Amino acid sequence: MSELVTGEAVALELRPARLPSRALAVLLDLVAAMAVYVAVTIVLVTSTASLDEAAQTALSISTFVLVLVGGPIAVETLSHGRSLGKLACGLRVVRDDGGPIRFRHALVRGLIGVIEILMTFGIVACIASFVSARGRRLGDVFAGTLVVRERIPVTRTGFVPPPPPWLAGRFSGLDLSAVPDGLWLAVRQYLTRMQQLDPQVGWSMAARLASDLAERTGAPVPQGVPPAAYLAAVVQERQAREARRAFGSDAGRAATPAAVPVTHGPAVSPEARGGTPAGHGPPVGAPEVASGPSAEERRTESPADPADPAGPAGPAGPAGEGPGTGFVPPA
C-alpha cells in the first residue's frame, strides 16, 4: 500500500502495480500494436508500390513511429492512463498526486519507453522497477506518474470484539482528543486480527498500543485490566461518543414499552365480575352486601335448557328477584 498526498493535503492509499502485472500489460499492448503495425504496413506496401525506394523507407519509418510510439501515447491520453493491456490487467497510470494523466505525461512515458522497452527489450524497465520502491520505471520517474491497481480484491471487514461487561462505561471520563487517527487505526486493526496472532506476539502488541494510548489520554492503564480489554473498552467509548455527537444524547436508547399485565383469557372488567370499580368501594368496616347479577348480565346469559323450563338456577324474574348464577360469557 502506498500513501500519496494530493494538493489538498488528502492522503490517498493506492496499490502500486508490481512487475509481473505490468510486464503482462506491456506484452498485451505490444502484441496489439504490432498487429496494427503489420496490417498498416501491408496496406501501405500494396498501395505505394509505384514509389521509389527512398519514399518507401521514409513511409515505413513514419508508420513505425506513428503506430508503435504515437499510438500508445494517444491511447493513454484519451483513456486517461488505461491502455488495452492495462485495462485487461486492471491497471491504470495516474499522477503522483493520484489524478489522471494528461498528454505531457503520456508523451514522456512513451518517448522514454522506446529506449527502455523497445530498444533494450525491457531490460532497463525491469531493473528500474526492481530498484524503485513503488515499482516505477524510468518513464514514470521522469513523467511523475505511477501505475496502480484498479481492481482490488474485496476483503471482509474485521469485527471489533466488545470489551468485557465489567469495563463498560468505565472510561467515560477519558480525554480522547489528543489521540491521532493513526493510533486509532492501529488499535482497530489489532483488535480485528488479534485472534490470528501468536499469543505472545499479540500480548506484546496490545501492551505497546495500550501504553501509547494511555500516554495520549494522560491516564494510566488501570491495574488488573488486560491490555486487549483496555483497548476494546476505549474504542467502544470513542464509538459511543461519536454516536452521541452524530445522533444526539438519546442515540441507541431504545424506548421501553409500558408494562402490560398478561391475561390468560378474555378481559373482564371488575363490574362484569360483580366487583366494585376502583375508587368506589365501600368504606372500611362496612358490612358486605350481596349483589345479584345486573340486567345486562341476565340479557347475555345463555338460554335455559328447553327440557327444564325453570333452568338450573330457577326462573329469570325481574331485576333483584331471581338468584344470580355468577356466570360471565366470554367477551
Short mmCIF file of N, CA, C and O in Angstrom, two decimals, residues 229-305:
data_model
loop_
_atom_site.label_atom_id
_atom_site.label_comp_id
_atom_site.label_asym_id
_atom_site.label_seq_id
_atom_site.Cartn_x
_atom_site.Cartn_y
_atom_site.Cartn_z
N ALA A 229 -8.33 -5.91 26.55
CA ALA A 229 -9.62 -5.46 27.07
C ALA A 229 -9.66 -3.95 27.23
O ALA A 229 -10.69 -3.31 26.98
N TYR A 230 -8.54 -3.37 27.65
CA TYR A 230 -8.46 -1.91 27.78
C TYR A 230 -8.64 -1.24 26.42
O TYR A 230 -9.40 -0.26 26.29
N LEU A 231 -7.99 -1.77 25.40
CA LEU A 231 -8.12 -1.18 24.06
C LEU A 231 -9.55 -1.30 23.56
O LEU A 231 -10.10 -0.34 22.99
N ALA A 232 -10.18 -2.45 23.75
CA ALA A 232 -11.56 -2.63 23.29
C ALA A 232 -12.51 -1.69 24.02
O ALA A 232 -13.43 -1.12 23.41
N ALA A 233 -12.29 -1.47 25.32
CA ALA A 233 -13.17 -0.59 26.08
C ALA A 233 -13.02 0.87 25.64
O ALA A 233 -14.00 1.60 25.52
N VAL A 234 -11.79 1.30 25.38
CA VAL A 234 -11.57 2.68 24.95
C VAL A 234 -12.15 2.90 23.55
O VAL A 234 -12.74 3.95 23.26
N VAL A 235 -11.99 1.92 22.66
CA VAL A 235 -12.56 2.04 21.32
C VAL A 235 -14.09 2.11 21.39
O VAL A 235 -14.73 2.89 20.68
N GLN A 236 -14.68 1.31 22.25
CA GLN A 236 -16.14 1.37 22.42
C GLN A 236 -16.59 2.73 22.96
O GLN A 236 -17.61 3.27 22.55
N GLU A 237 -15.81 3.30 23.88
CA GLU A 237 -16.14 4.62 24.41
C GLU A 237 -16.06 5.67 23.31
O GLU A 237 -16.92 6.56 23.23
N ARG A 238 -15.06 5.58 22.45
CA ARG A 238 -14.95 6.55 21.35
C ARG A 238 -16.13 6.40 20.39
O ARG A 238 -16.70 7.41 19.94
N GLN A 239 -16.53 5.18 20.07
CA GLN A 239 -17.67 4.98 19.18
C GLN A 239 -18.96 5.51 19.82
O GLN A 239 -19.80 6.08 19.12
N ALA A 240 -19.11 5.33 21.12
CA ALA A 240 -20.30 5.83 21.79
C ALA A 240 -20.34 7.36 21.75
O ALA A 240 -21.41 7.96 21.54
N ARG A 241 -19.20 8.00 21.93
CA ARG A 241 -19.17 9.47 21.87
C ARG A 241 -19.49 9.96 20.46
O ARG A 241 -20.20 10.95 20.29
N GLU A 242 -18.96 9.29 19.45
CA GLU A 242 -19.26 9.71 18.09
C GLU A 242 -20.73 9.52 17.77
O GLU A 242 -21.34 10.33 17.06
N ALA A 243 -21.33 8.44 18.28
CA ALA A 243 -22.76 8.23 18.05
C ALA A 243 -23.60 9.30 18.74
O ALA A 243 -24.57 9.81 18.17
N ARG A 244 -23.22 9.68 19.96
CA ARG A 244 -23.97 10.73 20.64
C ARG A 244 -23.80 12.07 19.94
O ARG A 244 -24.74 12.87 19.88
N ARG A 245 -22.60 12.32 19.43
CA ARG A 245 -22.38 13.59 18.74
C ARG A 245 -23.13 13.64 17.41
O ARG A 245 -23.58 14.69 16.97
N ALA A 246 -23.27 12.49 16.75
CA ALA A 246 -23.93 12.47 15.45
C ALA A 246 -25.44 12.40 15.55
O ALA A 246 -26.16 13.04 14.77
N PHE A 247 -25.96 11.64 16.52
CA PHE A 247 -27.39 11.40 16.58
C PHE A 247 -28.05 11.96 17.83
O PHE A 247 -29.25 11.78 18.03
N GLY A 248 -27.31 12.59 18.69
CA GLY A 248 -27.90 13.14 19.90
C GLY A 248 -27.65 12.26 21.10
O GLY A 248 -27.14 11.15 21.01
N SER A 249 -28.05 12.77 22.26
CA SER A 249 -27.78 12.06 23.51
C SER A 249 -28.64 10.82 23.67
O SER A 249 -28.32 9.94 24.47
N ASP A 250 -29.75 10.73 22.92
CA ASP A 250 -30.64 9.58 23.04
C ASP A 250 -30.34 8.51 22.01
O ASP A 250 -31.15 7.61 21.80
N ALA A 251 -29.16 8.60 21.34
CA ALA A 251 -28.83 7.60 20.32
C ALA A 251 -28.62 6.25 20.97
O ALA A 251 -27.92 6.12 21.95
N GLY A 252 -29.17 5.26 20.39
CA GLY A 252 -29.01 3.90 20.88
C GLY A 252 -29.88 3.57 22.06
O GLY A 252 -29.84 2.45 22.57
N ARG A 253 -30.68 4.52 22.54
CA ARG A 253 -31.54 4.25 23.69
C ARG A 253 -32.92 3.81 23.19
O ARG A 253 -33.67 4.59 22.62
N ALA A 254 -33.21 2.58 23.38
CA ALA A 254 -34.48 2.03 22.88
C ALA A 254 -35.60 2.40 23.81
O ALA A 254 -35.44 2.43 25.03
N ALA A 255 -36.74 2.70 23.25
CA ALA A 255 -37.92 3.05 24.06
C ALA A 255 -38.43 1.82 24.77
O ALA A 255 -38.61 0.77 24.16
N THR A 256 -38.70 1.94 26.08
CA THR A 256 -39.19 0.83 26.88
C THR A 256 -40.71 0.90 26.92
O THR A 256 -41.27 1.87 27.41
N PRO A 257 -41.42 -0.12 26.44
CA PRO A 257 -42.89 -0.06 26.45
C PRO A 257 -43.42 -0.18 27.85
O PRO A 257 -42.79 -0.73 28.75
N ALA A 258 -44.62 0.35 28.07
CA ALA A 258 -45.25 0.28 29.39
C ALA A 258 -45.60 -1.16 29.72
O ALA A 258 -45.91 -1.96 28.84
N ALA A 259 -45.56 -1.48 31.02
CA ALA A 259 -45.85 -2.83 31.45
C ALA A 259 -47.32 -3.13 31.28
O ALA A 259 -48.17 -2.36 31.70
N VAL A 260 -47.60 -4.23 30.61
CA VAL A 260 -48.98 -4.64 30.37
C VAL A 260 -49.19 -5.98 31.01
O VAL A 260 -48.41 -6.91 30.75
N PRO A 261 -50.20 -6.13 31.90
CA PRO A 261 -50.41 -7.43 32.55
C PRO A 261 -50.80 -8.47 31.53
O PRO A 261 -51.52 -8.20 30.57
N VAL A 262 -50.32 -9.66 31.75
CA VAL A 262 -50.60 -10.77 30.84
C VAL A 262 -51.83 -11.48 31.33
O VAL A 262 -51.90 -11.91 32.49
N THR A 263 -52.80 -11.61 30.50
CA THR A 263 -54.03 -12.31 30.85
C THR A 263 -54.11 -13.61 30.08
O THR A 263 -53.58 -13.70 28.97
N HIS A 264 -54.72 -14.59 30.64
CA HIS A 264 -54.85 -15.89 30.02
C HIS A 264 -56.31 -16.17 29.68
O HIS A 264 -56.86 -17.23 29.92
N GLY A 265 -57.02 -15.21 29.19
CA GLY A 265 -58.41 -15.38 28.81
C GLY A 265 -58.98 -14.05 28.40
O GLY A 265 -58.27 -13.05 28.31
N PRO A 266 -60.25 -13.99 28.14
CA PRO A 266 -60.85 -12.71 27.73
C PRO A 266 -60.82 -11.71 28.86
O PRO A 266 -60.98 -12.05 30.03
N ALA A 267 -60.59 -10.46 28.52
CA ALA A 267 -60.53 -9.40 29.51
C ALA A 267 -61.92 -9.13 30.04
O ALA A 267 -62.86 -8.89 29.28
N VAL A 268 -62.07 -9.15 31.38
CA VAL A 268 -63.36 -8.91 32.01
C VAL A 268 -63.21 -7.77 32.98
O VAL A 268 -62.28 -7.77 33.79
N SER A 269 -64.05 -6.80 32.90
CA SER A 269 -63.96 -5.64 33.78
C SER A 269 -64.40 -6.01 35.18
O SER A 269 -65.10 -7.00 35.39
N PRO A 270 -63.99 -5.23 36.19
CA PRO A 270 -64.44 -5.51 37.55
C PRO A 270 -65.95 -5.46 37.69
O PRO A 270 -66.53 -6.22 38.46
N GLU A 271 -66.64 -4.56 36.96
CA GLU A 271 -68.08 -4.51 37.07
C GLU A 271 -68.71 -5.78 36.56
O GLU A 271 -69.70 -6.29 37.11
N ALA A 272 -68.13 -6.36 35.42
CA ALA A 272 -68.70 -7.59 34.87
C ALA A 272 -68.49 -8.76 35.79
O ALA A 272 -69.25 -9.72 35.79
N ARG A 273 -67.37 -8.75 36.57
CA ARG A 273 -67.13 -9.83 37.52
C ARG A 273 -67.93 -9.65 38.80
O ARG A 273 -67.79 -10.42 39.74
N GLY A 274 -68.75 -8.62 38.86
CA GLY A 274 -69.54 -8.38 40.05
C GLY A 274 -68.80 -7.61 41.11
O GLY A 274 -69.25 -7.48 42.23
N GLY A 275 -67.65 -7.07 40.76
CA GLY A 275 -66.85 -6.33 41.72
C GLY A 275 -67.23 -4.88 41.72
O GLY A 275 -68.22 -4.46 41.12
N THR A 276 -66.41 -4.08 42.36
CA THR A 276 -66.67 -2.65 42.51
C THR A 276 -65.58 -1.89 41.81
O THR A 276 -64.40 -2.23 41.94
N PRO A 277 -65.87 -0.88 41.00
CA PRO A 277 -64.83 -0.12 40.33
C PRO A 277 -63.87 0.49 41.33
O PRO A 277 -64.20 0.74 42.47
N ALA A 278 -62.64 0.72 40.82
CA ALA A 278 -61.61 1.29 41.69
C ALA A 278 -62.03 2.67 42.15
O ALA A 278 -62.46 3.51 41.35
N GLY A 279 -61.87 2.93 43.44
CA GLY A 279 -62.20 4.23 43.99
C GLY A 279 -63.63 4.35 44.42
O GLY A 279 -64.05 5.40 44.92
N HIS A 280 -64.48 3.31 44.20
CA HIS A 280 -65.90 3.39 44.56
C HIS A 280 -66.30 2.27 45.50
O HIS A 280 -67.46 1.84 45.54
N GLY A 281 -65.39 1.67 46.18
CA GLY A 281 -65.68 0.56 47.06
C GLY A 281 -66.31 1.05 48.34
O GLY A 281 -66.33 2.24 48.67
N PRO A 282 -66.86 0.14 49.13
CA PRO A 282 -67.49 0.52 50.39
C PRO A 282 -66.45 0.94 51.39
O PRO A 282 -65.28 0.59 51.27
N PRO A 283 -66.81 1.72 52.37
CA PRO A 283 -65.84 2.15 53.36
C PRO A 283 -65.38 0.97 54.19
O PRO A 283 -66.01 -0.07 54.27
N VAL A 284 -64.22 1.19 54.79
CA VAL A 284 -63.61 0.13 55.59
C VAL A 284 -64.51 -0.16 56.77
O VAL A 284 -64.95 0.75 57.49
N GLY A 285 -64.74 -1.44 57.01
CA GLY A 285 -65.58 -1.87 58.13
C GLY A 285 -67.04 -1.97 57.79
O GLY A 285 -67.85 -2.35 58.65
N ALA A 286 -67.45 -1.61 56.58
CA ALA A 286 -68.86 -1.71 56.22
C ALA A 286 -69.24 -3.14 56.00
O ALA A 286 -68.42 -3.94 55.52
N PRO A 287 -70.45 -3.55 56.31
CA PRO A 287 -70.86 -4.94 56.10
C PRO A 287 -70.98 -5.24 54.62
O PRO A 287 -71.29 -4.38 53.81
N GLU A 288 -70.68 -6.48 54.30
CA GLU A 288 -70.73 -6.90 52.91
C GLU A 288 -72.19 -7.04 52.49
O GLU A 288 -73.04 -7.55 53.23
N VAL A 289 -72.49 -6.61 51.30
CA VAL A 289 -73.84 -6.68 50.74
C VAL A 289 -73.78 -7.53 49.51
O VAL A 289 -73.00 -7.24 48.59
N ALA A 290 -74.53 -8.59 49.49
CA ALA A 290 -74.55 -9.48 48.32
C ALA A 290 -75.32 -8.81 47.21
O ALA A 290 -76.43 -8.30 47.42
N SER A 291 -74.78 -8.79 46.08
CA SER A 291 -75.42 -8.15 44.93
C SER A 291 -75.65 -9.19 43.87
O SER A 291 -74.76 -10.00 43.58
N GLY A 292 -76.79 -9.18 43.28
CA GLY A 292 -77.11 -10.14 42.24
C GLY A 292 -76.59 -9.68 40.90
O GLY A 292 -76.01 -8.60 40.77
N PRO A 293 -76.78 -10.46 39.86
CA PRO A 293 -76.30 -10.08 38.52
C PRO A 293 -77.07 -8.89 37.98
O PRO A 293 -78.23 -8.70 38.30
N SER A 294 -76.44 -8.13 37.20
CA SER A 294 -77.06 -6.96 36.62
C SER A 294 -77.99 -7.36 35.49
O SER A 294 -78.00 -8.50 35.03
N ALA A 295 -78.77 -6.38 35.06
CA ALA A 295 -79.72 -6.66 33.97
C ALA A 295 -79.00 -7.03 32.70
O ALA A 295 -79.43 -7.88 31.93
N GLU A 296 -77.85 -6.39 32.43
CA GLU A 296 -77.11 -6.70 31.22
C GLU A 296 -76.56 -8.10 31.24
O GLU A 296 -76.51 -8.80 30.23
N GLU A 297 -76.12 -8.56 32.46
CA GLU A 297 -75.62 -9.93 32.56
C GLU A 297 -76.73 -10.92 32.28
O GLU A 297 -76.53 -11.95 31.63
N ARG A 298 -77.93 -10.62 32.82
CA ARG A 298 -79.04 -11.55 32.59
C ARG A 298 -79.42 -11.60 31.12
O ARG A 298 -79.88 -12.61 30.61
N ARG A 299 -79.24 -10.46 30.42
CA ARG A 299 -79.57 -10.47 29.00
C ARG A 299 -78.58 -11.27 28.18
O ARG A 299 -78.90 -11.77 27.14
N THR A 300 -77.33 -11.32 28.65
CA THR A 300 -76.29 -12.03 27.89
C THR A 300 -76.12 -13.46 28.30
O THR A 300 -75.29 -14.17 27.75
N GLU A 301 -76.85 -13.90 29.34
CA GLU A 301 -76.72 -15.29 29.77
C GLU A 301 -77.30 -16.21 28.71
O GLU A 301 -78.15 -15.84 27.91
N SER A 302 -76.82 -17.45 28.78
CA SER A 302 -77.29 -18.47 27.83
C SER A 302 -78.72 -18.83 28.17
O SER A 302 -79.10 -18.86 29.35
N PRO A 303 -79.55 -19.17 27.21
CA PRO A 303 -80.92 -19.59 27.48
C PRO A 303 -80.92 -20.91 28.21
O PRO A 303 -80.01 -21.71 28.09
N ALA A 304 -81.96 -21.12 28.98
CA ALA A 304 -82.05 -22.35 29.76
C ALA A 304 -82.33 -23.52 28.87
O ALA A 304 -82.74 -23.39 27.71
N ASP A 305 -82.09 -24.70 29.41
CA ASP A 305 -82.33 -25.93 28.68
C ASP A 305 -83.82 -26.05 28.42
O ASP A 305 -84.64 -25.89 29.35
#
